[in-house]
PDB file of C-alpha atoms in Angstrom:
ATOM      1  CA  UNK A 196      76.936 127.297  83.445  1.00 36.00           C
ATOM      2  CA  UNK A 197      77.942 123.529  82.448  1.00 39.00           C
ATOM      3  CA  UNK A 198      75.477 120.744  83.507  1.00 39.00           C
ATOM      4  CA  UNK A 199      76.753 117.140  83.994  1.00 48.00           C
ATOM      5  CA  UNK A 200      73.593 114.653  83.762  1.00 46.00           C
ATOM      6  CA  UNK A 201      75.782 112.065  85.227  1.00 52.00           C
ATOM      7  CA  UNK A 202      76.979 114.009  88.257  1.00 50.00           C
ATOM      8  CA  UNK A 203      73.341 114.697  89.038  1.00 47.00           C
ATOM      9  CA  UNK A 204      72.148 111.155  88.827  1.00 52.00           C
ATOM     10  CA  UNK A 205      74.931 110.115  91.328  1.00 51.00           C
ATOM     11  CA  UNK A 206      74.767 112.825  93.328  1.00 51.00           C
ATOM     12  CA  UNK A 207      71.027 112.119  94.178  1.00 48.00           C
ATOM     13  CA  UNK A 208      71.762 108.325  94.396  1.00 53.00           C
ATOM     14  CA  UNK A 209      74.534 109.025  96.946  1.00 50.00           C
ATOM     15  CA  UNK A 210      72.453 111.372  99.041  1.00 48.00           C
ATOM     16  CA  UNK A 211      70.048 108.496  99.865  1.00 49.00           C
ATOM     17  CA  UNK A 212      72.710 106.199 100.712  1.00 49.00           C
ATOM     18  CA  UNK A 213      74.364 108.476 103.404  1.00 48.00           C
ATOM     19  CA  UNK A 214      71.745 110.313 105.144  1.00 44.00           C
ATOM     20  CA  UNK A 215      73.275 111.613 108.543  1.00 37.00           C
ATOM     21  CA  UNK A 216      71.192 112.563 111.393  1.00 37.00           C
ATOM     22  CA  UNK A 217      71.170 111.622 115.062  1.00 37.00           C
ATOM     23  CA  UNK A 218      68.616 108.506 115.447  1.00 41.00           C
ATOM     24  CA  UNK A 219      65.988 109.586 117.723  1.00 42.00           C
ATOM     25  CA  UNK A 220      65.401 107.392 121.068  1.00 41.00           C
ATOM     26  CA  UNK A 221      63.380 104.292 120.511  1.00 43.00           C
ATOM     27  CA  UNK A 222      62.154 101.543 122.907  1.00 50.00           C
ATOM     28  CA  UNK A 223      64.152  98.640 123.862  1.00 84.00           C
ATOM     29  CA  UNK A 224      63.441  96.687 120.600  1.00 93.00           C
ATOM     30  CA  UNK A 225      65.677  94.454 118.479  1.00 95.00           C
ATOM     31  CA  UNK A 226      65.980  97.868 116.416  1.00 95.00           C
ATOM     32  CA  UNK A 227      66.926  99.932 119.435  1.00 93.00           C
ATOM     33  CA  UNK A 228      69.478  97.291 120.384  1.00 94.00           C
ATOM     34  CA  UNK A 229      71.087  97.369 116.920  1.00 95.00           C
ATOM     35  CA  UNK A 230      71.194 100.937 116.749  1.00 92.00           C
ATOM     36  CA  UNK A 231      72.696 101.360 120.133  1.00 91.00           C
ATOM     37  CA  UNK A 232      75.389  98.307 119.542  1.00 92.00           C
ATOM     38  CA  UNK A 233      79.027  99.334 119.842  1.00 89.00           C
ATOM     39  CA  UNK A 234      80.350 101.359 117.238  1.00 91.00           C
ATOM     40  CA  UNK A 235      83.954 101.676 117.932  1.00 92.00           C
ATOM     41  CA  UNK A 236      86.440  99.170 117.412  1.00 93.00           C
ATOM     42  CA  UNK A 237      89.712  98.201 115.344  1.00 94.00           C
ATOM     43  CA  UNK A 238      90.403  99.954 112.024  1.00 94.00           C
ATOM     44  CA  UNK A 239      90.603  97.854 108.867  1.00 97.00           C
ATOM     45  CA  UNK A 240      92.041  98.001 105.324  1.00 97.00           C
ATOM     46  CA  UNK A 241      89.918  96.675 102.749  1.00 98.00           C
ATOM     47  CA  UNK A 242      89.040  96.390  98.988  1.00 98.00           C
ATOM     48  CA  UNK A 243      86.671  98.566  97.367  1.00 97.00           C
ATOM     49  CA  UNK A 244      84.899  98.108  94.325  1.00 97.00           C
ATOM     50  CA  UNK A 245      82.650 100.735  92.330  1.00 96.00           C
ATOM     51  CA  UNK A 246      80.956 100.038  89.185  1.00 95.00           C
ATOM     52  CA  UNK A 247      78.464 101.839  86.853  1.00 92.00           C
ATOM     53  CA  UNK A 248      77.875 102.002  83.178  1.00 89.00           C
ATOM     54  CA  UNK A 249      80.517 104.449  82.669  1.00 88.00           C
ATOM     55  CA  UNK A 250      83.168 103.560  85.231  1.00 91.00           C
ATOM     56  CA  UNK A 251      84.673 100.325  86.636  1.00 95.00           C
ATOM     57  CA  UNK A 252      86.810 101.357  89.474  1.00 96.00           C
ATOM     58  CA  UNK A 253      88.982  99.342  92.144  1.00 97.00           C
ATOM     59  CA  UNK A 254      91.415  99.958  94.925  1.00 97.00           C
ATOM     60  CA  UNK A 255      92.388  99.160  98.497  1.00 97.00           C
ATOM     61  CA  UNK A 256      91.901 101.769 101.373  1.00 97.00           C
ATOM     62  CA  UNK A 257      93.780 101.938 104.570  1.00 96.00           C
ATOM     63  CA  UNK A 258      92.649 104.470 106.575  1.00 93.00           C
ATOM     64  CA  UNK A 259      95.408 104.049 109.450  1.00 93.00           C
ATOM     65  CA  UNK A 260      97.903 105.137 106.592  1.00 93.00           C
ATOM     66  CA  UNK A 261      99.084 109.047 106.223  1.00 93.00           C
ATOM     67  CA  UNK A 262      97.056 111.299 104.150  1.00 94.00           C
ATOM     68  CA  UNK A 263      98.237 110.789 100.528  1.00 92.00           C
ATOM     69  CA  UNK A 264      99.023 107.237 100.975  1.00 94.00           C
ATOM     70  CA  UNK A 265      95.518 105.758 102.306  1.00 95.00           C
ATOM     71  CA  UNK A 266      94.016 105.021  98.660  1.00 96.00           C
ATOM     72  CA  UNK A 267      95.927 102.518  96.091  1.00 96.00           C
ATOM     73  CA  UNK A 268      93.804 102.532  93.061  1.00 96.00           C
ATOM     74  CA  UNK A 269      94.181  99.636  90.896  1.00 97.00           C
ATOM     75  CA  UNK A 270      91.935 100.583  88.103  1.00 96.00           C
ATOM     76  CA  UNK A 271      90.963 102.924  86.212  1.00 95.00           C
ATOM     77  CA  UNK A 272      94.652 104.188  84.820  1.00 95.00           C
ATOM     78  CA  UNK A 273      95.441 107.564  86.536  1.00 92.00           C
ATOM     79  CA  UNK A 274      95.578 109.011  83.150  1.00 93.00           C
ATOM     80  CA  UNK A 275      91.901 108.510  82.659  1.00 93.00           C
ATOM     81  CA  UNK A 276      90.840 109.611  85.904  1.00 92.00           C
ATOM     82  CA  UNK A 277      87.871 112.279  85.700  1.00 91.00           C
ATOM     83  CA  UNK A 278      87.548 115.397  87.760  1.00 91.00           C
ATOM     84  CA  UNK A 279      84.819 113.584  89.794  1.00 89.00           C
ATOM     85  CA  UNK A 280      86.907 110.612  90.277  1.00 92.00           C
ATOM     86  CA  UNK A 281      89.799 112.688  91.495  1.00 92.00           C
ATOM     87  CA  UNK A 282      87.629 114.507  93.887  1.00 92.00           C
ATOM     88  CA  UNK A 283      86.303 111.012  95.302  1.00 91.00           C
ATOM     89  CA  UNK A 284      90.081 109.799  96.010  1.00 94.00           C
ATOM     90  CA  UNK A 285      90.569 112.965  97.771  1.00 93.00           C
ATOM     91  CA  UNK A 286      87.588 112.706  99.941  1.00 92.00           C
ATOM     92  CA  UNK A 287      88.722 109.000 100.908  1.00 93.00           C
ATOM     93  CA  UNK A 288      92.263 110.269 101.366  1.00 94.00           C
ATOM     94  CA  UNK A 289      90.980 113.006 104.158  1.00 92.00           C
ATOM     95  CA  UNK A 290      88.973 110.035 105.656  1.00 88.00           C
ATOM     96  CA  UNK A 291      85.703 111.420 104.688  1.00 86.00           C
ATOM     97  CA  UNK A 292      84.433 108.188 103.273  1.00 90.00           C
ATOM     98  CA  UNK A 293      81.262 107.085 105.482  1.00 88.00           C
ATOM     99  CA  UNK A 294      80.056 104.054 103.008  1.00 91.00           C
ATOM    100  CA  UNK A 295      81.795 101.159 104.923  1.00 96.00           C
ATOM    101  CA  UNK A 296      80.105 100.710 108.161  1.00 96.00           C
ATOM    102  CA  UNK A 297      76.283  99.588 108.145  1.00 96.00           C
ATOM    103  CA  UNK A 298      75.912 101.631 111.601  1.00 94.00           C
ATOM    104  CA  UNK A 299      76.035 104.571 109.233  1.00 91.00           C
ATOM    105  CA  UNK A 300      72.752 103.816 107.780  1.00 90.00           C
ATOM    106  CA  UNK A 301      71.318 103.803 111.312  1.00 87.00           C
ATOM    107  CA  UNK A 302      71.074 107.455 111.544  1.00 84.00           C
ATOM    108  CA  UNK A 303      68.326 107.695 108.970  1.00 91.00           C
ATOM    109  CA  UNK A 304      65.873 105.616 110.874  1.00 92.00           C
ATOM    110  CA  UNK A 305      63.064 107.611 112.840  1.00 89.00           C
ATOM    111  CA  UNK A 306      61.349 106.458 116.239  1.00 79.00           C
ATOM    112  CA  UNK A 307      58.362 105.663 113.959  1.00 86.00           C
ATOM    113  CA  UNK A 308      60.156 102.760 112.423  1.00 96.00           C
ATOM    114  CA  UNK A 309      57.454 100.028 112.568  1.00 97.00           C
ATOM    115  CA  UNK A 310      57.995  96.488 112.983  1.00 97.00           C
ATOM    116  CA  UNK A 311      56.773  94.337 109.938  1.00 98.00           C
ATOM    117  CA  UNK A 312      58.093  91.018 110.323  1.00 97.00           C
ATOM    118  CA  UNK A 313      60.536  88.858 112.177  1.00 96.00           C
ATOM    119  CA  UNK A 314      61.853  85.352 112.868  1.00 97.00           C
ATOM    120  CA  UNK A 315      63.687  83.713 115.880  1.00 97.00           C
ATOM    121  CA  UNK A 316      66.998  85.732 114.795  1.00 97.00           C
ATOM    122  CA  UNK A 317      66.060  88.713 112.807  1.00 98.00           C
ATOM    123  CA  UNK A 318      63.359  91.506 112.986  1.00 97.00           C
ATOM    124  CA  UNK A 319      62.590  93.975 109.896  1.00 98.00           C
ATOM    125  CA  UNK A 320      61.052  97.470 110.009  1.00 98.00           C
ATOM    126  CA  UNK A 321      59.464  99.924 107.467  1.00 98.00           C
ATOM    127  CA  UNK A 322      60.468 103.427 107.899  1.00 97.00           C
ATOM    128  CA  UNK A 323      60.256 106.954 106.237  1.00 95.00           C
ATOM    129  CA  UNK A 324      63.708 108.033 106.170  1.00 95.00           C
ATOM    130  CA  UNK A 325      64.945 111.414 107.959  1.00 91.00           C
ATOM    131  CA  UNK A 326      66.744 113.628 105.660  1.00 84.00           C
ATOM    132  CA  UNK A 327      70.328 115.255 106.173  1.00 77.00           C
ATOM    133  CA  UNK A 328      70.185 118.829 107.405  1.00 69.00           C
ATOM    134  CA  UNK A 329      73.737 119.388 106.019  1.00 67.00           C
ATOM    135  CA  UNK A 330      72.184 118.500 102.479  1.00 75.00           C
ATOM    136  CA  UNK A 331      69.455 120.526 101.154  1.00 71.00           C
ATOM    137  CA  UNK A 332      68.772 118.553  98.437  1.00 73.00           C
ATOM    138  CA  UNK A 333      68.271 115.425 100.742  1.00 80.00           C
ATOM    139  CA  UNK A 334      64.707 116.726 102.199  1.00 81.00           C
ATOM    140  CA  UNK A 335      63.048 117.071  98.834  1.00 81.00           C
ATOM    141  CA  UNK A 336      64.583 113.703  97.801  1.00 87.00           C
ATOM    142  CA  UNK A 337      63.836 111.491 100.707  1.00 91.00           C
ATOM    143  CA  UNK A 338      60.635 112.518 101.378  1.00 91.00           C
ATOM    144  CA  UNK A 339      59.337 110.464  98.329  1.00 94.00           C
ATOM    145  CA  UNK A 340      61.261 107.474  99.543  1.00 95.00           C
ATOM    146  CA  UNK A 341      60.300 104.377 101.997  1.00 96.00           C
ATOM    147  CA  UNK A 342      62.766 102.303 103.679  1.00 97.00           C
ATOM    148  CA  UNK A 343      63.320  98.839 105.208  1.00 98.00           C
ATOM    149  CA  UNK A 344      65.809  97.534 107.615  1.00 98.00           C
ATOM    150  CA  UNK A 345      66.594  94.081 109.225  1.00 98.00           C
ATOM    151  CA  UNK A 346      68.494  93.636 112.295  1.00 97.00           C
ATOM    152  CA  UNK A 347      69.991  90.828 114.180  1.00 97.00           C
ATOM    153  CA  UNK A 348      68.277  90.128 117.428  1.00 96.00           C
ATOM    154  CA  UNK A 349      70.698  88.004 118.990  1.00 95.00           C
ATOM    155  CA  UNK A 350      73.848  90.043 117.993  1.00 96.00           C
ATOM    156  CA  UNK A 351      72.516  93.348 117.632  1.00 96.00           C
ATOM    157  CA  UNK A 352      73.579  94.944 114.310  1.00 97.00           C
ATOM    158  CA  UNK A 353      72.214  96.075 110.881  1.00 97.00           C
ATOM    159  CA  UNK A 354      72.114  93.235 108.335  1.00 98.00           C
ATOM    160  CA  UNK A 355      70.171  94.657 105.477  1.00 98.00           C
ATOM    161  CA  UNK A 356      68.965  98.296 104.456  1.00 98.00           C
ATOM    162  CA  UNK A 357      66.828  99.553 101.600  1.00 97.00           C
ATOM    163  CA  UNK A 358      65.430 102.640 100.265  1.00 97.00           C
ATOM    164  CA  UNK A 359      62.847 102.994  97.348  1.00 97.00           C
ATOM    165  CA  UNK A 360      60.847 105.190  95.466  1.00 96.00           C
ATOM    166  CA  UNK A 361      57.099 103.824  95.256  1.00 96.00           C
ATOM    167  CA  UNK A 362      56.328 106.322  92.197  1.00 96.00           C
ATOM    168  CA  UNK A 363      58.125 108.847  90.082  1.00 95.00           C
ATOM    169  CA  UNK A 364      58.956 112.307  91.891  1.00 92.00           C
ATOM    170  CA  UNK A 365      60.550 115.550  90.972  1.00 91.00           C
ATOM    171  CA  UNK A 366      63.557 116.226  93.407  1.00 85.00           C
ATOM    172  CA  UNK A 367      63.940 119.639  91.326  1.00 83.00           C
ATOM    173  CA  UNK A 368      62.228 121.552  88.982  1.00 85.00           C
ATOM    174  CA  UNK A 369      64.431 120.353  86.036  1.00 87.00           C
ATOM    175  CA  UNK A 370      64.579 116.967  86.966  1.00 88.00           C
ATOM    176  CA  UNK A 371      62.361 113.911  87.183  1.00 93.00           C
ATOM    177  CA  UNK A 372      63.116 110.185  88.981  1.00 94.00           C
ATOM    178  CA  UNK A 373      61.207 107.416  87.427  1.00 95.00           C
ATOM    179  CA  UNK A 374      63.033 104.586  89.417  1.00 96.00           C
ATOM    180  CA  UNK A 375      65.108 104.435  92.450  1.00 96.00           C
ATOM    181  CA  UNK A 376      66.184 101.439  94.648  1.00 97.00           C
ATOM    182  CA  UNK A 377      69.073 101.035  97.054  1.00 97.00           C
ATOM    183  CA  UNK A 378      69.482  97.607  98.455  1.00 98.00           C
ATOM    184  CA  UNK A 379      72.550  97.366 101.007  1.00 98.00           C
ATOM    185  CA  UNK A 380      73.787  93.913 102.550  1.00 98.00           C
ATOM    186  CA  UNK A 381      75.847  93.743 105.355  1.00 98.00           C
ATOM    187  CA  UNK A 382      78.383  91.261 106.757  1.00 98.00           C
ATOM    188  CA  UNK A 383      80.406  90.521 109.987  1.00 98.00           C
ATOM    189  CA  UNK A 384      83.738  92.426 110.675  1.00 97.00           C
ATOM    190  CA  UNK A 385      86.228  90.016 112.463  1.00 96.00           C
ATOM    191  CA  UNK A 386      85.094  92.066 115.691  1.00 96.00           C
ATOM    192  CA  UNK A 387      81.470  91.545 115.197  1.00 96.00           C
ATOM    193  CA  UNK A 388      80.431  95.019 113.804  1.00 97.00           C
ATOM    194  CA  UNK A 389      78.535  95.086 110.409  1.00 98.00           C
ATOM    195  CA  UNK A 390      80.100  96.571 107.343  1.00 98.00           C
ATOM    196  CA  UNK A 391      78.784  97.265 103.566  1.00 98.00           C
ATOM    197  CA  UNK A 392      79.546  93.976 101.826  1.00 98.00           C
ATOM    198  CA  UNK A 393      77.327  95.278  98.833  1.00 98.00           C
ATOM    199  CA  UNK A 394      75.201  98.174  98.074  1.00 97.00           C
ATOM    200  CA  UNK A 395      73.314  98.267  94.764  1.00 97.00           C
ATOM    201  CA  UNK A 396      71.538 101.588  93.232  1.00 97.00           C
ATOM    202  CA  UNK A 397      68.968 101.593  90.565  1.00 97.00           C
ATOM    203  CA  UNK A 398      68.253 105.167  89.356  1.00 96.00           C
ATOM    204  CA  UNK A 399      66.513 106.155  86.147  1.00 96.00           C
ATOM    205  CA  UNK A 400      64.829 109.475  85.282  1.00 94.00           C
ATOM    206  CA  UNK A 401      65.186 112.598  83.253  1.00 94.00           C
ATOM    207  CA  UNK A 402      66.834 115.959  83.701  1.00 89.00           C
ATOM    208  CA  UNK A 403      66.915 119.121  81.225  1.00 87.00           C
ATOM    209  CA  UNK A 404      65.169 116.859  78.512  1.00 84.00           C
ATOM    210  CA  UNK A 405      67.806 114.006  78.841  1.00 90.00           C
ATOM    211  CA  UNK A 406      67.059 110.823  80.275  1.00 93.00           C
ATOM    212  CA  UNK A 407      69.375 108.770  82.229  1.00 92.00           C
ATOM    213  CA  UNK A 408      69.203 105.056  83.643  1.00 94.00           C
ATOM    214  CA  UNK A 409      72.002 103.580  85.618  1.00 94.00           C
ATOM    215  CA  UNK A 410      72.939 100.899  88.149  1.00 96.00           C
ATOM    216  CA  UNK A 411      75.645 101.544  90.895  1.00 95.00           C
ATOM    217  CA  UNK A 412      77.212  98.707  92.454  1.00 97.00           C
ATOM    218  CA  UNK A 413      79.629  99.123  95.310  1.00 97.00           C
ATOM    219  CA  UNK A 414      81.291  96.219  97.260  1.00 98.00           C
ATOM    220  CA  UNK A 415      83.867  95.970 100.175  1.00 98.00           C
ATOM    221  CA  UNK A 416      86.030  92.697 100.782  1.00 98.00           C
ATOM    222  CA  UNK A 417      89.251  91.522 102.013  1.00 98.00           C
ATOM    223  CA  UNK A 418      89.565  93.126 105.314  1.00 98.00           C
ATOM    224  CA  UNK A 419      92.785  93.194 107.254  1.00 97.00           C
ATOM    225  CA  UNK A 420      93.060  94.616 110.858  1.00 96.00           C
ATOM    226  CA  UNK A 421      95.441  97.784 110.932  1.00 93.00           C
ATOM    227  CA  UNK A 422      96.726  99.783 113.521  1.00 76.00           C
ATOM    228  CA  UNK A 423      95.189 103.283 114.193  1.00 63.00           C
TER     229      UNK A 423
END
């Protein structure tokens, strides 16, 4: 059996940044209003950049185009695409990319989210993230994390979202995570919803006696409204 240390570290990172479970009902707080904010609206095409220590990728995504025409990769050259990169492009072509709208992150926030600070315009909450029932590995992973989310009190929406590991942990028998930090900053789309302007993941640890230490940066920009 082959083992990709690179694939493992990125898989663990992406599990935590795309947790998908239904958000429980909360009281009518700024957080509740942000989670209940309208999630429907026009479609947008946008530029995406994805950078790690081993890959520097960029392109443009247009979800309104037919399958096979939704992703235009500007880098890297197609002749250098890895098996994992081809799989990622295929996922986007099938409209399975869930990393654009900040509302996706709301689904990991439990009813026990605790208000820790606020200003006249924002409120910040601390929480223990909920696992994705469709990802077996997520339960063992997220139980070691703590989260924070800042929402807009006047125009309900998520503004920032972060997850971190207070101490090292073992998500699997053969692996240990010594460092994990996810920080996401959101921006307003023309219709008022918030999208992921930038997402940065720092992850380090070891697996099968080999160490890894990586930073993953994902950005979205250049939004243009497109037909459905």
